[in-house]
Short mmCIF file of C-alpha atoms in Angstrom, two decimals:
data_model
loop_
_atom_site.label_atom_id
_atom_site.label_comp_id
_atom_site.label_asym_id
_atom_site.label_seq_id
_atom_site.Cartn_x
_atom_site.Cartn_y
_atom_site.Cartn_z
CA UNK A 1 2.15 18.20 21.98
CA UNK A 2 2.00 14.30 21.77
CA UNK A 3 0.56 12.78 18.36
CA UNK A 4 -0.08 9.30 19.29
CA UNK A 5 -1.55 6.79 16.50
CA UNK A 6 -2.59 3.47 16.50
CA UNK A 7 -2.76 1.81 13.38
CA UNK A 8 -5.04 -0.98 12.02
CA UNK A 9 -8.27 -0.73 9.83
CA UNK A 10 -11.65 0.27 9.99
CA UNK A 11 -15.25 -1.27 10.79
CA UNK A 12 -16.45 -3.73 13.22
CA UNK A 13 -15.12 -6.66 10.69
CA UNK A 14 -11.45 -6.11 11.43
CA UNK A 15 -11.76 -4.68 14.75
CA UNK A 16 -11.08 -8.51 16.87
CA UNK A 17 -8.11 -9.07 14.11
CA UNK A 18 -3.77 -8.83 14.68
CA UNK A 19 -3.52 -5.71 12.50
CA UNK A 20 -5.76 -3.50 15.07
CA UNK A 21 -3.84 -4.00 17.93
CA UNK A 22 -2.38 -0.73 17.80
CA UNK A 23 -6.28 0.82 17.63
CA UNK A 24 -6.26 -1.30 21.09
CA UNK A 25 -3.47 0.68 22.63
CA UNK A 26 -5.18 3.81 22.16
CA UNK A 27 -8.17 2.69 23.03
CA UNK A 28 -6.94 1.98 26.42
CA UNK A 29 -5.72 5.75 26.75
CA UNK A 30 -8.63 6.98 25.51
CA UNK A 31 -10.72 5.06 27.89
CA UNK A 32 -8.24 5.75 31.14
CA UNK A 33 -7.59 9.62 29.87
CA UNK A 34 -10.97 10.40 29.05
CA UNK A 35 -10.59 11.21 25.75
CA UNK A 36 -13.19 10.15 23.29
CA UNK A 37 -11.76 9.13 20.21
CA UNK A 38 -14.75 10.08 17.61
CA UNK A 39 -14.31 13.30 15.49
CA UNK A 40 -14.02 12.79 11.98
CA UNK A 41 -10.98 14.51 10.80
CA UNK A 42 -7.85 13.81 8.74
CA UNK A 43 -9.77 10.41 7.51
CA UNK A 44 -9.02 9.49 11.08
CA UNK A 45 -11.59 9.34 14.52
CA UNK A 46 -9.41 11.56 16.43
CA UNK A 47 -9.44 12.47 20.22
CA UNK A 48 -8.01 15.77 21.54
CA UNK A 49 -7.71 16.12 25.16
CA UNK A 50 -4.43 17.59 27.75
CA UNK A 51 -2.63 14.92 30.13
CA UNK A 52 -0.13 16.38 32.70
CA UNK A 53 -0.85 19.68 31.44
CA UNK A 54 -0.11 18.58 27.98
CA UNK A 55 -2.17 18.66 24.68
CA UNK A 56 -2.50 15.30 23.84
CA UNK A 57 -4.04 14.31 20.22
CA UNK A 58 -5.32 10.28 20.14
CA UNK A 59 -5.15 9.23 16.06
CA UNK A 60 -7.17 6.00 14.61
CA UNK A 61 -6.64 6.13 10.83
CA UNK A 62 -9.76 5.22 8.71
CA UNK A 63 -8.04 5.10 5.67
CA UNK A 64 -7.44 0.92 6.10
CA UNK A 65 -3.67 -0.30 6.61
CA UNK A 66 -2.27 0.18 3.86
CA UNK A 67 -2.77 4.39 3.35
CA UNK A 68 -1.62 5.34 6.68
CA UNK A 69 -0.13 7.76 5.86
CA UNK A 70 -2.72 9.80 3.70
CA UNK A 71 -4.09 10.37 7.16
CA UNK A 72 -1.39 10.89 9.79
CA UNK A 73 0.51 13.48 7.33
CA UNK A 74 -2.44 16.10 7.02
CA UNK A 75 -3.03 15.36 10.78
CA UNK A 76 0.38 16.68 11.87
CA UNK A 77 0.79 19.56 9.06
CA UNK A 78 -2.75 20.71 10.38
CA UNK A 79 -1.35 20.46 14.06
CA UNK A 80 1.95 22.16 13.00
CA UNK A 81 4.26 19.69 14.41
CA UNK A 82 6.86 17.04 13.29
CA UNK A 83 7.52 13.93 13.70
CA UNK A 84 9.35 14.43 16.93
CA UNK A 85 6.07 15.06 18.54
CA UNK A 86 4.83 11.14 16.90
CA UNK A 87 4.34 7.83 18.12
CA UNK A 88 2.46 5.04 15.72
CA UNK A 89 1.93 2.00 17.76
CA UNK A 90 1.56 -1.14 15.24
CA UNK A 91 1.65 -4.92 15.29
CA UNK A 92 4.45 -6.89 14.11
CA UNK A 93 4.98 -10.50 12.58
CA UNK A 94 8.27 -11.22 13.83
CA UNK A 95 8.04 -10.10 17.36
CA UNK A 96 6.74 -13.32 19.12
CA UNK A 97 2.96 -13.06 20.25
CA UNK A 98 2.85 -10.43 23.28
CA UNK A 99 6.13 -9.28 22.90
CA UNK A 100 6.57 -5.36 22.55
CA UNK A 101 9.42 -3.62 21.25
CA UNK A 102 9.95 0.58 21.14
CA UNK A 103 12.19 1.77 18.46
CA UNK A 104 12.85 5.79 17.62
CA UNK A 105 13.32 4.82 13.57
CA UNK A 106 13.63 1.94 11.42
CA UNK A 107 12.18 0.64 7.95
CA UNK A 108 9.11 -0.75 7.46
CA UNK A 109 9.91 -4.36 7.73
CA UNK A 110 7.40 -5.32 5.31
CA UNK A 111 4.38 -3.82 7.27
CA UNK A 112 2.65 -2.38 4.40
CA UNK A 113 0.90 0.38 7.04
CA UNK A 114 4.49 1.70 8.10
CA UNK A 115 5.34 2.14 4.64
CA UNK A 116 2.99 4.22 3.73
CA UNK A 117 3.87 6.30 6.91
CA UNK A 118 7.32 6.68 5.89
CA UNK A 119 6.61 7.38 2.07
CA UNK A 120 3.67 10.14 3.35
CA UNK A 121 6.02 11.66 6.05
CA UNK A 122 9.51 11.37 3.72
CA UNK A 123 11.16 9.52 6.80
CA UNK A 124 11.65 6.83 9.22
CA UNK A 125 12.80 8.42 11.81
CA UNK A 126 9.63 8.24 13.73
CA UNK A 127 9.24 6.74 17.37
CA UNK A 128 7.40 3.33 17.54
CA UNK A 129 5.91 0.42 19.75
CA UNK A 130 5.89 -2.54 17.82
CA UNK A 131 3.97 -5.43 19.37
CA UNK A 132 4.29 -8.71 18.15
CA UNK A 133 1.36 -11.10 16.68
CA UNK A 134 4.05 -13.80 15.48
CA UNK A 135 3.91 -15.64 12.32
CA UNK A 136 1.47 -18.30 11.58
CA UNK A 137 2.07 -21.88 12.61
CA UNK A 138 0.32 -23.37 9.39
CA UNK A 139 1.19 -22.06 5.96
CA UNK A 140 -1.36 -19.31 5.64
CA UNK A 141 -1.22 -16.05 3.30
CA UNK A 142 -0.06 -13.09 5.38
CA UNK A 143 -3.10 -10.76 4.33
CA UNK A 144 -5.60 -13.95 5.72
CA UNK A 145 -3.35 -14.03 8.89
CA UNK A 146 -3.31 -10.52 9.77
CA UNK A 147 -6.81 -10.37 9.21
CA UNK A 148 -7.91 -13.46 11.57
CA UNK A 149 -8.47 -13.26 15.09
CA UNK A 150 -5.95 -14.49 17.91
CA UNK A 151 -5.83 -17.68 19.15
CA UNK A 152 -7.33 -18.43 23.10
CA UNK A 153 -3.51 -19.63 24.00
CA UNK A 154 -2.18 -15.87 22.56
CA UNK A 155 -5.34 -14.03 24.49
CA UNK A 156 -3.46 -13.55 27.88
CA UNK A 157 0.01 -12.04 26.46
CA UNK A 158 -1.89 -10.05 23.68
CA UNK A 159 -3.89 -8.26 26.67
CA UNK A 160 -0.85 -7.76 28.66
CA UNK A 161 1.24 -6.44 25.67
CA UNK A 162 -1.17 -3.98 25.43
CA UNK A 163 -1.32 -2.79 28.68
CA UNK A 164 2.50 -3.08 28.57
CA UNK A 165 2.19 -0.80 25.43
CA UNK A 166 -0.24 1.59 27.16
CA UNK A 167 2.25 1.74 30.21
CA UNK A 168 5.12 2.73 27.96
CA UNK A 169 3.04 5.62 26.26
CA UNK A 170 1.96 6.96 29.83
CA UNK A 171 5.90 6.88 30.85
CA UNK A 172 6.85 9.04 27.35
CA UNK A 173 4.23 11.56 28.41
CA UNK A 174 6.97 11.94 31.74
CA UNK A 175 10.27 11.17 30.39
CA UNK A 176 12.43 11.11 26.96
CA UNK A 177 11.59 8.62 24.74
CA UNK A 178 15.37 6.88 24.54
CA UNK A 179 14.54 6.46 28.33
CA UNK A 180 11.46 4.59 27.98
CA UNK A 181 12.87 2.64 24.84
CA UNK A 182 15.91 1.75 27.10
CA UNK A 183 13.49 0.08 30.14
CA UNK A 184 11.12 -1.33 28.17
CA UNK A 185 13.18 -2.77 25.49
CA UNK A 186 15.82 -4.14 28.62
CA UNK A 187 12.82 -6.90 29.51
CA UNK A 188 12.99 -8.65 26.12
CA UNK A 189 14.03 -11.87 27.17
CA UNK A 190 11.85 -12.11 30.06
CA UNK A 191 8.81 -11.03 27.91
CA UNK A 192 6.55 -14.07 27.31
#
């Protein structure tokens, strides 16, 4: 089984903002899978559906940001399976705009939404796609800057990064995640 969860926050308000780009990534899976993401469960629209013969579960959390985790731990201790079996996509402020970046573990790096992921799940060792939103150009407040919309210039690489994103999740479902992490990670410096 493959938990994959996209984090970012609920309601049509935030759903054009930098901190739902991960929602975007499984939106595109849901969409190309044909899996609806739309039952109510674990304070989460989930999506349940089998790819390549294997159960796939699709994981939006509802709690906003910040309480990830009050979501994606019942969700995997009602699936019975660990954190091997997870992958939160998530955006990240000092990963240039469009820029992705898979990691197995880490710390949260100041991303509030992690945080809560690894204080719910009592570890980071859970696999990742970060993709980058960069940091303002203007002095701004974080919160207000997470919160706005991108920019017309950042359109293009943010749309690619999440097909790039997508892409990456599709090649997990076929080969180890170190694997994937090693390809798509190899690109950095030719990523826009």
């Amino acid at each position: 089984m493959k938990v994959i969860v996209g984090l970012g926050n609920p309601g049509i308000r935030y759903a054009l903002t930098r901190h739902n780009i991960g929602f975007w990534v499984v939106d595109r899976l849901a969409e190309e899978w044909k899996i609806p993401v739309q039952k109510e469960r674990w304070k989460a629209l989930v999506g349940e559906g089998r790819v390549n013969g294997e159960k796939v579960v699709l994981l939006k959390p509802e709690t906003y940001m910040n309480l990830s985790g009050e979501s994606v731990r019942p969700a995997l201790e009602w699936l019975k399976c660990d954190v091997e079996s997870l992958l939160v996509i998530y955006d990240d402020l000092d990963l240039p705009p469009g820029r992705i970046r898979l990691r197995m573990k880490g710390s949260a790096g100041g991303h509030r939404g992690v945080q809560s992921l690894v204080d719910h799940l009592g570890t980071q060792e859970f696999k990742r796609i970060k993709i980058g939103i960069g940091r303002p150009d203007v002095p701004i407040p974080i919160p207000d800057y997470v919160l706005s919309r991108f920019a017309r210039k950042e359109e293009e690489p943010i749309a690619e990064a999440v097909e790039r994103s997508a892409e990456a999740v599709r090649q997990w479902m076929e080969h180890p995640f170190p694997e994937v992490m090693n390809r798509f990670n190899r690109n950095l410096s030719t990523d826009q």
